[in-house]
PDB file of C-alpha atoms in Angstrom:
ATOM      1  CA  MET A  20       0.259  19.251 -19.640  1.00  0.00           C
ATOM      2  CA  THR A  21       1.904  22.000 -17.592  1.00  0.00           C
ATOM      3  CA  ARG A  22       2.218  21.838 -13.813  1.00  0.00           C
ATOM      4  CA  LEU A  23      -0.520  24.494 -13.602  1.00  0.00           C
ATOM      5  CA  GLY A  24      -2.731  22.220 -15.677  1.00  0.00           C
ATOM      6  CA  VAL A  25      -2.091  19.350 -13.274  1.00  0.00           C
ATOM      7  CA  GLU A  26      -2.999  21.588 -10.312  1.00  0.00           C
ATOM      8  CA  VAL A  27      -6.267  22.680 -11.963  1.00  0.00           C
ATOM      9  CA  THR A  28      -7.204  19.121 -12.926  1.00  0.00           C
ATOM     10  CA  VAL A  29      -6.577  17.740  -9.434  1.00  0.00           C
ATOM     11  CA  THR A  30      -8.512  20.581  -7.776  1.00  0.00           C
ATOM     12  CA  ALA A  31     -11.462  20.187 -10.150  1.00  0.00           C
ATOM     13  CA  ARG A  32     -11.671  16.459  -9.500  1.00  0.00           C
ATOM     14  CA  ALA A  33     -11.612  17.039  -5.754  1.00  0.00           C
ATOM     15  CA  ALA A  34     -14.342  19.681  -5.969  1.00  0.00           C
ATOM     16  CA  LEU A  35     -16.613  17.321  -7.891  1.00  0.00           C
ATOM     17  CA  ALA A  36     -15.963  14.552  -5.347  1.00  0.00           C
ATOM     18  CA  LEU A  37     -16.703  16.716  -2.314  1.00  0.00           C
ATOM     19  CA  ALA A  38     -20.480  16.646  -2.770  1.00  0.00           C
ATOM     20  CA  SER A  39     -20.558  12.874  -3.156  1.00  0.00           C
ATOM     21  CA  THR A  40     -18.397  12.543  -0.034  1.00  0.00           C
ATOM     22  CA  VAL A  41     -21.209  13.978   2.094  1.00  0.00           C
ATOM     23  CA  ALA A  42     -23.732  11.615   0.522  1.00  0.00           C
ATOM     24  CA  ARG A  43     -21.465   8.573   0.885  1.00  0.00           C
ATOM     25  CA  THR A  44     -20.813   9.368   4.536  1.00  0.00           C
ATOM     26  CA  VAL A  45     -24.537   8.891   5.159  1.00  0.00           C
ATOM     27  CA  ARG A  46     -25.029   6.054   2.679  1.00  0.00           C
ATOM     28  CA  PRO A  47     -21.749   4.214   2.058  1.00  0.00           C
ATOM     29  CA  ARG A  48     -21.290   2.293  -1.149  1.00  0.00           C
ATOM     30  CA  ARG A  49     -22.637  -1.237  -0.984  1.00  0.00           C
ATOM     31  CA  PRO A  50     -21.125  -4.140  -2.905  1.00  0.00           C
ATOM     32  CA  ASP A  51     -22.932  -6.023  -5.627  1.00  0.00           C
ATOM     33  CA  PRO A  52     -23.872  -9.274  -3.834  1.00  0.00           C
ATOM     34  CA  ARG A  53     -23.573 -11.254  -7.074  1.00  0.00           C
ATOM     35  CA  TRP A  54     -19.964 -10.133  -7.509  1.00  0.00           C
ATOM     36  CA  VAL A  55     -19.139 -10.794  -3.849  1.00  0.00           C
ATOM     37  CA  ALA A  56     -20.640 -14.275  -4.069  1.00  0.00           C
ATOM     38  CA  GLN A  57     -18.043 -15.292  -6.647  1.00  0.00           C
ATOM     39  CA  LEU A  58     -15.182 -14.328  -4.338  1.00  0.00           C
ATOM     40  CA  GLU A  59     -14.956 -17.747  -2.751  1.00  0.00           C
ATOM     41  CA  PRO A  60     -11.404 -18.263  -1.393  1.00  0.00           C
ATOM     42  CA  VAL A  61      -9.579 -20.951  -3.355  1.00  0.00           C
ATOM     43  CA  GLY A  62      -6.832 -21.577  -0.800  1.00  0.00           C
ATOM     44  CA  ALA A  63      -3.083 -21.105  -1.102  1.00  0.00           C
ATOM     45  CA  PRO A  64      -0.106 -23.422  -1.550  1.00  0.00           C
ATOM     46  CA  ARG A  65       1.201 -24.878   1.675  1.00  0.00           C
ATOM     47  CA  ALA A  66       4.258 -22.906   2.743  1.00  0.00           C
ATOM     48  CA  ARG A  67       7.337 -25.070   3.266  1.00  0.00           C
ATOM     49  CA  ARG A  68       9.173 -22.332   5.171  1.00  0.00           C
ATOM     50  CA  GLY A  69       8.232 -19.260   7.182  1.00  0.00           C
ATOM     51  CA  VAL A  70       9.384 -15.665   7.654  1.00  0.00           C
ATOM     52  CA  THR A  71       9.799 -13.122  10.439  1.00  0.00           C
ATOM     53  CA  LEU A  72       8.146  -9.728  10.012  1.00  0.00           C
ATOM     54  CA  HIS A  73       9.193  -6.336  11.416  1.00  0.00           C
ATOM     55  CA  ALA A  74       7.223  -3.076  11.187  1.00  0.00           C
ATOM     56  CA  ILE A  75       9.082   0.197  10.555  1.00  0.00           C
ATOM     57  CA  THR A  76       6.923   3.212  11.431  1.00  0.00           C
ATOM     58  CA  GLN A  77       8.387   6.621  10.618  1.00  0.00           C
ATOM     59  CA  ASN A  78       5.803   9.071  11.942  1.00  0.00           C
ATOM     60  CA  GLU A  79       2.307   9.449  13.370  1.00  0.00           C
ATOM     61  CA  PHE A  80      -0.539  11.673  12.250  1.00  0.00           C
ATOM     62  CA  GLY A  81      -4.321  11.676  12.453  1.00  0.00           C
ATOM     63  CA  ALA A  82      -6.828  11.247   9.645  1.00  0.00           C
ATOM     64  CA  LEU A  83     -10.602  11.486   9.632  1.00  0.00           C
ATOM     65  CA  THR A  84     -11.845   7.943   9.979  1.00  0.00           C
ATOM     66  CA  ALA A  85     -14.717   8.751   7.602  1.00  0.00           C
ATOM     67  CA  ALA A  86     -12.114   9.612   4.959  1.00  0.00           C
ATOM     68  CA  VAL A  87     -10.136   6.381   5.262  1.00  0.00           C
ATOM     69  CA  ALA A  88     -13.219   4.143   5.611  1.00  0.00           C
ATOM     70  CA  GLN A  89     -16.317   5.554   3.950  1.00  0.00           C
ATOM     71  CA  GLY A  90     -19.200   6.102   6.372  1.00  0.00           C
ATOM     72  CA  ARG A  91     -17.241   5.113   9.497  1.00  0.00           C
ATOM     73  CA  LEU A  92     -17.715   7.947  12.028  1.00  0.00           C
ATOM     74  CA  ARG A  93     -16.191   6.490  15.204  1.00  0.00           C
ATOM     75  CA  PRO A  94     -13.577   7.050  16.290  1.00  0.00           C
ATOM     76  CA  ALA A  95     -13.542  10.503  14.724  1.00  0.00           C
ATOM     77  CA  PHE A  96      -9.821  10.285  13.972  1.00  0.00           C
ATOM     78  CA  SER A  97      -7.556   7.339  13.243  1.00  0.00           C
ATOM     79  CA  PRO A  98      -3.793   7.228  13.920  1.00  0.00           C
ATOM     80  CA  MET A  99      -1.870   6.840  10.673  1.00  0.00           C
ATOM     81  CA  THR A 100       1.766   6.303   9.760  1.00  0.00           C
ATOM     82  CA  VAL A 101       4.212   6.079   6.868  1.00  0.00           C
ATOM     83  CA  GLY A 102       6.844   3.369   6.843  1.00  0.00           C
ATOM     84  CA  ALA A 103       7.756  -0.073   5.585  1.00  0.00           C
ATOM     85  CA  PHE A 104       7.873  -3.731   6.568  1.00  0.00           C
ATOM     86  CA  LEU A 105      11.087  -5.725   6.829  1.00  0.00           C
ATOM     87  CA  VAL A 106      10.860  -9.438   6.038  1.00  0.00           C
ATOM     88  CA  GLU A 107      13.442 -12.014   7.120  1.00  0.00           C
ATOM     89  CA  HIS A 108      13.318 -15.070   4.857  1.00  0.00           C
ATOM     90  CA  PRO A 109      15.875 -17.894   5.166  1.00  0.00           C
ATOM     91  CA  GLU A 110      17.302 -16.870   1.784  1.00  0.00           C
ATOM     92  CA  ALA A 111      17.102 -13.067   1.941  1.00  0.00           C
ATOM     93  CA  ARG A 112      16.212 -10.017   3.972  1.00  0.00           C
ATOM     94  CA  PHE A 113      14.056  -7.490   2.111  1.00  0.00           C
ATOM     95  CA  LEU A 114      11.616  -4.604   2.501  1.00  0.00           C
ATOM     96  CA  VAL A 115       8.019  -4.363   1.426  1.00  0.00           C
ATOM     97  CA  ASP A 116       7.753  -0.686   0.399  1.00  0.00           C
ATOM     98  CA  ALA A 117      10.302   2.002   1.212  1.00  0.00           C
ATOM     99  CA  GLY A 118       8.467   4.676   3.194  1.00  0.00           C
ATOM    100  CA  VAL A 119      10.067   8.120   3.018  1.00  0.00           C
ATOM    101  CA  CYS A 120      13.570   9.554   3.250  1.00  0.00           C
ATOM    102  CA  HIS A 121      14.459  11.810   6.175  1.00  0.00           C
ATOM    103  CA  ASP A 122      14.203  14.966   4.036  1.00  0.00           C
ATOM    104  CA  ALA A 123      11.140  13.966   2.021  1.00  0.00           C
ATOM    105  CA  ARG A 124       9.341  17.205   2.821  1.00  0.00           C
ATOM    106  CA  ARG A 125      12.110  19.121   1.097  1.00  0.00           C
ATOM    107  CA  ARG A 126      13.077  16.620  -1.584  1.00  0.00           C
ATOM    108  CA  HIS A 127       9.833  15.005  -2.734  1.00  0.00           C
ATOM    109  CA  VAL A 128       6.697  16.534  -1.179  1.00  0.00           C
ATOM    110  CA  PRO A 129       7.053  19.853  -3.081  1.00  0.00           C
ATOM    111  CA  ARG A 130       6.658  17.921  -6.340  1.00  0.00           C
ATOM    112  CA  LEU A 131       3.072  16.974  -5.453  1.00  0.00           C
ATOM    113  CA  PRO A 132       0.119  19.092  -6.615  1.00  0.00           C
ATOM    114  CA  ALA A 133      -0.834  21.689  -3.984  1.00  0.00           C
ATOM    115  CA  LEU A 134      -3.974  19.838  -2.883  1.00  0.00           C
ATOM    116  CA  GLY A 135      -2.011  16.622  -2.534  1.00  0.00           C
ATOM    117  CA  ARG A 136       0.574  18.386  -0.394  1.00  0.00           C
ATOM    118  CA  ALA A 137      -2.149  19.807   1.840  1.00  0.00           C
ATOM    119  CA  LEU A 138      -4.115  16.593   2.323  1.00  0.00           C
ATOM    120  CA  LEU A 139      -1.642  13.735   1.880  1.00  0.00           C
ATOM    121  CA  ALA A 140       1.766  14.819   3.162  1.00  0.00           C
ATOM    122  CA  GLY A 141       1.163  13.729   6.769  1.00  0.00           C
ATOM    123  CA  SER A 142       3.690  14.761   9.403  1.00  0.00           C
ATOM    124  CA  PRO A 143       7.487  14.971   9.033  1.00  0.00           C
ATOM    125  CA  PRO A 144       9.204  11.630   9.526  1.00  0.00           C
ATOM    126  CA  ARG A 145      10.618  10.967  12.983  1.00  0.00           C
ATOM    127  CA  VAL A 146      13.351   8.957  11.290  1.00  0.00           C
ATOM    128  CA  GLY A 147      14.470   8.313   7.716  1.00  0.00           C
ATOM    129  CA  LEU A 148      14.037   4.889   6.190  1.00  0.00           C
ATOM    130  CA  ALA A 149      17.671   3.811   6.526  1.00  0.00           C
ATOM    131  CA  ASP A 150      17.715   4.741  10.206  1.00  0.00           C
ATOM    132  CA  GLY A 151      14.380   2.976  10.629  1.00  0.00           C
ATOM    133  CA  VAL A 152      15.986  -0.208   9.299  1.00  0.00           C
ATOM    134  CA  ARG A 153      18.846   0.285  11.762  1.00  0.00           C
ATOM    135  CA  GLU A 154      16.381   0.788  14.627  1.00  0.00           C
ATOM    136  CA  ALA A 155      14.905  -2.593  13.723  1.00  0.00           C
ATOM    137  CA  GLY A 156      18.389  -4.062  14.218  1.00  0.00           C
ATOM    138  CA  PHE A 157      19.575  -4.428  10.618  1.00  0.00           C
ATOM    139  CA  ASP A 158      22.113  -2.936   8.229  1.00  0.00           C
ATOM    140  CA  PRO A 159      20.430  -1.269   5.214  1.00  0.00           C
ATOM    141  CA  ASP A 160      23.365  -2.444   3.075  1.00  0.00           C
ATOM    142  CA  GLY A 161      22.335  -6.025   3.827  1.00  0.00           C
ATOM    143  CA  LEU A 162      18.957  -5.754   2.127  1.00  0.00           C
ATOM    144  CA  ALA A 163      18.601  -8.014  -0.903  1.00  0.00           C
ATOM    145  CA  PHE A 164      15.830  -5.979  -2.541  1.00  0.00           C
ATOM    146  CA  VAL A 165      12.767  -3.804  -2.006  1.00  0.00           C
ATOM    147  CA  LEU A 166       9.379  -5.133  -3.098  1.00  0.00           C
ATOM    148  CA  LEU A 167       7.005  -2.249  -3.842  1.00  0.00           C
ATOM    149  CA  THR A 168       3.255  -2.593  -3.518  1.00  0.00           C
ATOM    150  CA  HIS A 169       2.988   0.456  -5.806  1.00  0.00           C
ATOM    151  CA  LEU A 170       4.790   3.605  -6.945  1.00  0.00           C
ATOM    152  CA  HIS A 171       3.185   6.335  -4.837  1.00  0.00           C
ATOM    153  CA  TRP A 172       5.737   8.784  -3.447  1.00  0.00           C
ATOM    154  CA  ASP A 173       5.239   7.794   0.206  1.00  0.00           C
ATOM    155  CA  HIS A 174       6.140   4.197  -0.612  1.00  0.00           C
ATOM    156  CA  CYS A 175       9.204   5.073  -2.735  1.00  0.00           C
ATOM    157  CA  SER A 176      10.765   8.187  -1.186  1.00  0.00           C
ATOM    158  CA  GLY A 177      12.976   6.135   1.120  1.00  0.00           C
ATOM    159  CA  LEU A 178      14.705   4.560  -1.883  1.00  0.00           C
ATOM    160  CA  ALA A 179      16.905   7.679  -1.870  1.00  0.00           C
ATOM    161  CA  GLU A 180      18.567   6.224   1.241  1.00  0.00           C
ATOM    162  CA  LEU A 181      19.097   2.757  -0.274  1.00  0.00           C
ATOM    163  CA  PRO A 182      21.459   3.356  -3.210  1.00  0.00           C
ATOM    164  CA  GLY A 183      22.097   0.258  -5.273  1.00  0.00           C
ATOM    165  CA  VAL A 184      19.349  -1.871  -3.710  1.00  0.00           C
ATOM    166  CA  PRO A 185      17.266  -3.482  -6.505  1.00  0.00           C
ATOM    167  CA  VAL A 186      13.542  -2.743  -6.568  1.00  0.00           C
ATOM    168  CA  ARG A 187      10.873  -5.212  -7.641  1.00  0.00           C
ATOM    169  CA  LEU A 188       7.318  -4.322  -8.651  1.00  0.00           C
ATOM    170  CA  SER A 189       4.559  -5.864 -10.722  1.00  0.00           C
ATOM    171  CA  ARG A 190       4.831  -5.785 -14.505  1.00  0.00           C
ATOM    172  CA  ALA A 191       1.677  -3.622 -14.681  1.00  0.00           C
ATOM    173  CA  GLU A 192       3.175  -1.098 -12.238  1.00  0.00           C
ATOM    174  CA  TYR A 193       6.473  -1.137 -14.147  1.00  0.00           C
ATOM    175  CA  GLU A 194       4.588  -0.214 -17.311  1.00  0.00           C
ATOM    176  CA  PHE A 195       2.636   2.459 -15.415  1.00  0.00           C
ATOM    177  CA  ALA A 196       5.991   4.077 -14.543  1.00  0.00           C
ATOM    178  CA  ALA A 197       6.400   4.913 -18.241  1.00  0.00           C
ATOM    179  CA  ALA A 198       3.288   7.155 -18.274  1.00  0.00           C
ATOM    180  CA  PRO A 199       3.805  10.889 -18.983  1.00  0.00           C
ATOM    181  CA  PRO A 200       5.000  12.873 -15.940  1.00  0.00           C
ATOM    182  CA  ASP A 201       1.774  14.888 -15.684  1.00  0.00           C
ATOM    183  CA  VAL A 202      -0.288  11.680 -15.542  1.00  0.00           C
ATOM    184  CA  LEU A 203       1.964  10.280 -12.831  1.00  0.00           C
ATOM    185  CA  LEU A 204       1.811  13.480 -10.752  1.00  0.00           C
ATOM    186  CA  ARG A 205      -1.993  13.504 -10.942  1.00  0.00           C
ATOM    187  CA  HIS A 206      -1.852  10.056  -9.325  1.00  0.00           C
ATOM    188  CA  CYS A 207       0.625  10.949  -6.519  1.00  0.00           C
ATOM    189  CA  VAL A 208       3.580   9.368  -8.310  1.00  0.00           C
ATOM    190  CA  VAL A 209       6.776  11.443  -8.139  1.00  0.00           C
ATOM    191  CA  PRO A 210       9.227   9.927 -10.662  1.00  0.00           C
ATOM    192  CA  GLU A 211      12.203  11.412  -8.805  1.00  0.00           C
ATOM    193  CA  THR A 212      11.557   8.977  -5.943  1.00  0.00           C
ATOM    194  CA  TYR A 213      12.685   6.013  -8.050  1.00  0.00           C
ATOM    195  CA  ALA A 214      14.626   7.668 -10.906  1.00  0.00           C
ATOM    196  CA  ALA A 215      18.021   6.447  -9.649  1.00  0.00           C
ATOM    197  CA  THR A 216      16.807   2.924  -8.900  1.00  0.00           C
ATOM    198  CA  ARG A 217      16.882  -0.241 -10.953  1.00  0.00           C
ATOM    199  CA  LEU A 218      13.284  -1.386 -11.385  1.00  0.00           C
ATOM    200  CA  ASP A 219      12.805  -5.116 -11.964  1.00  0.00           C
ATOM    201  CA  PRO A 220       9.326  -6.145 -13.167  1.00  0.00           C
ATOM    202  CA  VAL A 221       7.736  -9.230 -11.646  1.00  0.00           C
ATOM    203  CA  GLU A 222       5.254 -11.308 -13.622  1.00  0.00           C
ATOM    204  CA  LEU A 223       2.140 -12.308 -11.707  1.00  0.00           C
ATOM    205  CA  ASP A 224       1.955 -15.514 -13.688  1.00  0.00           C
ATOM    206  CA  GLY A 225       1.072 -17.830 -10.822  1.00  0.00           C
ATOM    207  CA  PRO A 226      -2.349 -19.308 -10.025  1.00  0.00           C
ATOM    208  CA  PRO A 227      -5.184 -17.630  -8.116  1.00  0.00           C
ATOM    209  CA  VAL A 228      -4.591 -17.512  -4.344  1.00  0.00           C
ATOM    210  CA  GLU A 229      -7.496 -17.156  -1.909  1.00  0.00           C
ATOM    211  CA  THR A 230      -9.584 -14.301  -3.380  1.00  0.00           C
ATOM    212  CA  PHE A 231      -6.830 -12.915  -5.637  1.00  0.00           C
ATOM    213  CA  PRO A 232      -6.851 -13.633  -9.384  1.00  0.00           C
ATOM    214  CA  ALA A 233      -3.066 -13.929  -9.882  1.00  0.00           C
ATOM    215  CA  SER A 234       0.077 -14.451  -7.839  1.00  0.00           C
ATOM    216  CA  HIS A 235       3.863 -14.776  -7.860  1.00  0.00           C
ATOM    217  CA  ASP A 236       5.808 -17.022  -5.480  1.00  0.00           C
ATOM    218  CA  VAL A 237       8.957 -15.021  -4.685  1.00  0.00           C
ATOM    219  CA  PHE A 238      11.063 -17.873  -3.258  1.00  0.00           C
ATOM    220  CA  GLY A 239       9.195 -20.870  -4.664  1.00  0.00           C
ATOM    221  CA  ASP A 240       8.290 -22.168  -1.194  1.00  0.00           C
ATOM    222  CA  GLY A 241       4.873 -20.564  -0.591  1.00  0.00           C
ATOM    223  CA  SER A 242       6.102 -18.256   2.183  1.00  0.00           C
ATOM    224  CA  VAL A 243       6.044 -14.954   0.225  1.00  0.00           C
ATOM    225  CA  LEU A 244       3.300 -14.575  -2.377  1.00  0.00           C
ATOM    226  CA  VAL A 245       2.771 -11.390  -4.372  1.00  0.00           C
ATOM    227  CA  VAL A 246      -0.945 -11.093  -5.161  1.00  0.00           C
ATOM    228  CA  SER A 247      -2.863  -8.808  -7.493  1.00  0.00           C
ATOM    229  CA  LEU A 248      -4.745  -5.903  -5.836  1.00  0.00           C
ATOM    230  CA  PRO A 249      -5.191  -3.298  -8.601  1.00  0.00           C
ATOM    231  CA  GLY A 250      -7.198  -0.087  -8.609  1.00  0.00           C
ATOM    232  CA  HIS A 251      -5.292   2.229  -6.303  1.00  0.00           C
ATOM    233  CA  THR A 252      -2.699   2.121  -9.078  1.00  0.00           C
ATOM    234  CA  PRO A 253      -2.846  -0.095 -12.183  1.00  0.00           C
ATOM    235  CA  GLY A 254      -0.325  -2.594 -10.845  1.00  0.00           C
ATOM    236  CA  HIS A 255      -0.874  -2.371  -7.095  1.00  0.00           C
ATOM    237  CA  VAL A 256      -0.151  -5.641  -5.264  1.00  0.00           C
ATOM    238  CA  GLY A 257      -0.346  -7.139  -1.808  1.00  0.00           C
ATOM    239  CA  VAL A 258       2.122  -9.544  -0.200  1.00  0.00           C
ATOM    240  CA  LEU A 259       0.794 -12.661   1.532  1.00  0.00           C
ATOM    241  CA  LEU A 260       3.286 -13.967   4.094  1.00  0.00           C
ATOM    242  CA  THR A 261       3.402 -17.173   6.088  1.00  0.00           C
ATOM    243  CA  LEU A 262       5.262 -16.648   9.356  1.00  0.00           C
ATOM    244  CA  ARG A 263       7.494 -19.226  11.004  1.00  0.00           C
ATOM    245  CA  SER A 264       4.621 -19.997  13.385  1.00  0.00           C
ATOM    246  CA  GLY A 265       2.314 -20.753  10.452  1.00  0.00           C
ATOM    247  CA  ARG A 266       0.267 -17.583  10.953  1.00  0.00           C
ATOM    248  CA  ARG A 267      -0.569 -15.691   7.764  1.00  0.00           C
ATOM    249  CA  VAL A 268      -0.313 -11.918   7.245  1.00  0.00           C
ATOM    250  CA  LEU A 269      -1.376  -9.950   4.174  1.00  0.00           C
ATOM    251  CA  LEU A 270       0.518  -6.679   3.653  1.00  0.00           C
ATOM    252  CA  ALA A 271      -2.146  -4.717   1.806  1.00  0.00           C
ATOM    253  CA  GLY A 272      -0.219  -1.579   0.835  1.00  0.00           C
ATOM    254  CA  ASP A 273      -2.752   1.134   0.030  1.00  0.00           C
ATOM    255  CA  ALA A 274      -5.512  -1.127  -1.259  1.00  0.00           C
ATOM    256  CA  VAL A 275      -7.115   0.082   1.971  1.00  0.00           C
ATOM    257  CA  TRP A 276      -5.982   2.747   4.408  1.00  0.00           C
ATOM    258  CA  SER A 277      -7.713   1.217   7.424  1.00  0.00           C
ATOM    259  CA  ALA A 278      -8.515  -2.204   8.828  1.00  0.00           C
ATOM    260  CA  TYR A 279     -12.044  -0.830   9.319  1.00  0.00           C
ATOM    261  CA  ALA A 280     -12.361  -0.781   5.531  1.00  0.00           C
ATOM    262  CA  VAL A 281     -11.516  -4.491   5.381  1.00  0.00           C
ATOM    263  CA  ALA A 282     -13.916  -5.504   8.144  1.00  0.00           C
ATOM    264  CA  GLU A 283     -16.813  -3.401   6.802  1.00  0.00           C
ATOM    265  CA  ALA A 284     -16.105  -3.543   3.041  1.00  0.00           C
ATOM    266  CA  ARG A 285     -15.719   0.236   2.824  1.00  0.00           C
ATOM    267  CA  GLU A 286     -13.842   2.183   0.188  1.00  0.00           C
ATOM    268  CA  ARG A 287     -12.192   5.554   0.808  1.00  0.00           C
ATOM    269  CA  ALA A 288     -14.342   8.694   0.889  1.00  0.00           C
ATOM    270  CA  PRO A 289     -14.786  10.080  -2.652  1.00  0.00           C
ATOM    271  CA  VAL A 290     -12.781  13.237  -1.965  1.00  0.00           C
ATOM    272  CA  ALA A 291      -9.801  11.074  -0.975  1.00  0.00           C
ATOM    273  CA  ALA A 292     -10.329   8.429  -3.639  1.00  0.00           C
ATOM    274  CA  CYS A 293     -10.396  11.003  -6.439  1.00  0.00           C
ATOM    275  CA  LEU A 294      -6.909  12.123  -5.415  1.00  0.00           C
ATOM    276  CA  VAL A 295      -5.270   8.720  -5.026  1.00  0.00           C
ATOM    277  CA  ASP A 296      -7.155   5.943  -6.851  1.00  0.00           C
ATOM    278  CA  ALA A 297      -6.462   5.355 -10.534  1.00  0.00           C
ATOM    279  CA  ASP A 298      -9.634   3.270 -10.988  1.00  0.00           C
ATOM    280  CA  ARG A 299     -12.169   3.615  -8.167  1.00  0.00           C
ATOM    281  CA  ASP A 300     -14.327   0.666  -9.244  1.00  0.00           C
ATOM    282  CA  GLU A 301     -11.323  -1.627  -9.499  1.00  0.00           C
ATOM    283  CA  ALA A 302     -10.050  -0.298  -6.175  1.00  0.00           C
ATOM    284  CA  TYR A 303     -13.360  -1.193  -4.542  1.00  0.00           C
ATOM    285  CA  ARG A 304     -13.204  -4.692  -5.974  1.00  0.00           C
ATOM    286  CA  SER A 305      -9.807  -5.049  -4.312  1.00  0.00           C
ATOM    287  CA  VAL A 306     -11.367  -3.941  -1.005  1.00  0.00           C
ATOM    288  CA  LEU A 307     -13.926  -6.712  -1.414  1.00  0.00           C
ATOM    289  CA  ARG A 308     -11.199  -9.270  -2.119  1.00  0.00           C
ATOM    290  CA  LEU A 309      -9.635  -8.345   1.217  1.00  0.00           C
ATOM    291  CA  HIS A 310     -13.016  -8.396   2.959  1.00  0.00           C
ATOM    292  CA  ARG A 311     -13.636 -11.966   1.760  1.00  0.00           C
ATOM    293  CA  LEU A 312     -10.301 -13.411   2.884  1.00  0.00           C
ATOM    294  CA  PRO A 313     -10.375 -16.335   5.316  1.00  0.00           C
ATOM    295  CA  GLY A 314     -10.452 -15.309   8.966  1.00  0.00           C
ATOM    296  CA  ASP A 315      -6.975 -16.706   9.672  1.00  0.00           C
ATOM    297  CA  VAL A 316      -5.335 -14.018   7.497  1.00  0.00           C
ATOM    298  CA  THR A 317      -4.378 -10.786   9.313  1.00  0.00           C
ATOM    299  CA  VAL A 318      -4.624  -7.844   6.910  1.00  0.00           C
ATOM    300  CA  LEU A 319      -2.211  -4.970   7.584  1.00  0.00           C
ATOM    301  CA  PRO A 320      -2.802  -1.747   5.635  1.00  0.00           C
ATOM    302  CA  ALA A 321       0.458   0.157   5.204  1.00  0.00           C
ATOM    303  CA  HIS A 322      -0.761   3.332   6.927  1.00  0.00           C
ATOM    304  CA  ASP A 323      -3.045   2.026   9.703  1.00  0.00           C
ATOM    305  CA  LEU A 324      -0.990   2.635  12.852  1.00  0.00           C
ATOM    306  CA  ARG A 325      -3.769   1.253  15.084  1.00  0.00           C
ATOM    307  CA  ALA A 326      -3.734  -2.071  13.228  1.00  0.00           C
ATOM    308  CA  ILE A 327       0.065  -2.205  13.144  1.00  0.00           C
ATOM    309  CA  ARG A 328       0.335  -1.564  16.879  1.00  0.00           C
ATOM    310  CA  ALA A 329      -2.256  -4.262  17.583  1.00  0.00           C
ATOM    311  CA  ALA A 330      -0.389  -6.776  15.406  1.00  0.00           C
ATOM    312  CA  PHE A 331       3.042  -5.988  16.875  1.00  0.00           C
ATOM    313  CA  PRO A 332       2.474  -5.720  20.649  1.00  0.00           C
ATOM    314  CA  ALA A 333       5.972  -6.863  21.606  1.00  0.00           C
ATOM    315  CA  GLY A 334       8.449  -6.872  18.739  1.00  0.00           C
ATOM    316  CA  PRO A 335       8.552  -8.791  15.459  1.00  0.00           C
ATOM    317  CA  LEU A 336       6.037 -11.381  14.305  1.00  0.00           C
ATOM    318  CA  ARG A 337       7.436 -14.880  14.002  1.00  0.00           C
TER     319      ARG A 337
END
């Protein structure tokens, strides 16, 4: 398919979703209670060690709250961000996601379909990813790897500033990367953001954890668990961390854009979901998995600046 064909396809999908957006704002989608009932948390392995977590926020922009959490009208706008999380484990220092490079609006944003550029580009980054890592007090050259929740451009663009750093992602997402370029562009994936990077697939071959059907224990000590959260992309994952204090934090990537969506079991508005979600039904099931997590797990969506600020009132989480 030509680039023009991609533009037409994306615009047509958005036009069809616009009418249902109005309806869903008044009557948000409700979960099937029978499906929710089976989401009984099964627990998680006891972590033998803990991590320290740092938030790297690269910009700030506003989004309609009703777009990021279907049917939620107040506040009218929610503060959003693009960035990454830096995790200090006793064995390694690594990033969850890679945010954007300092010149993303010149290097990567123009590759998106026009509607995606208009609605999803956000504001220019205040700082590039490498400088964001330095602001957090670390040398980007000291990173052991980057663990991607998924391949969308605003989670990979910063890889341009981390040459030679290995990148890990789920096996399903690794296979998704081999899709034709027009398919990837329709789903906000810009192959140039990771073209120069070594991608290492991770098998989610571990047992169910809490409400998630599969997992992978990164260090074998229960402190960093990759968990399956598909729908936004085919191989989208979350990362369940146990901090040194014993507190648990779930880095949710883009499974949700807002903590409101977790609390109220709300998916994105249709006009947004049609642009970014590969499988809307599967994406909503992932929302419900987050909604049903035990109350001691803090869920942090990658873009929810309000939730990130609330979780990090005075520096890193330990």
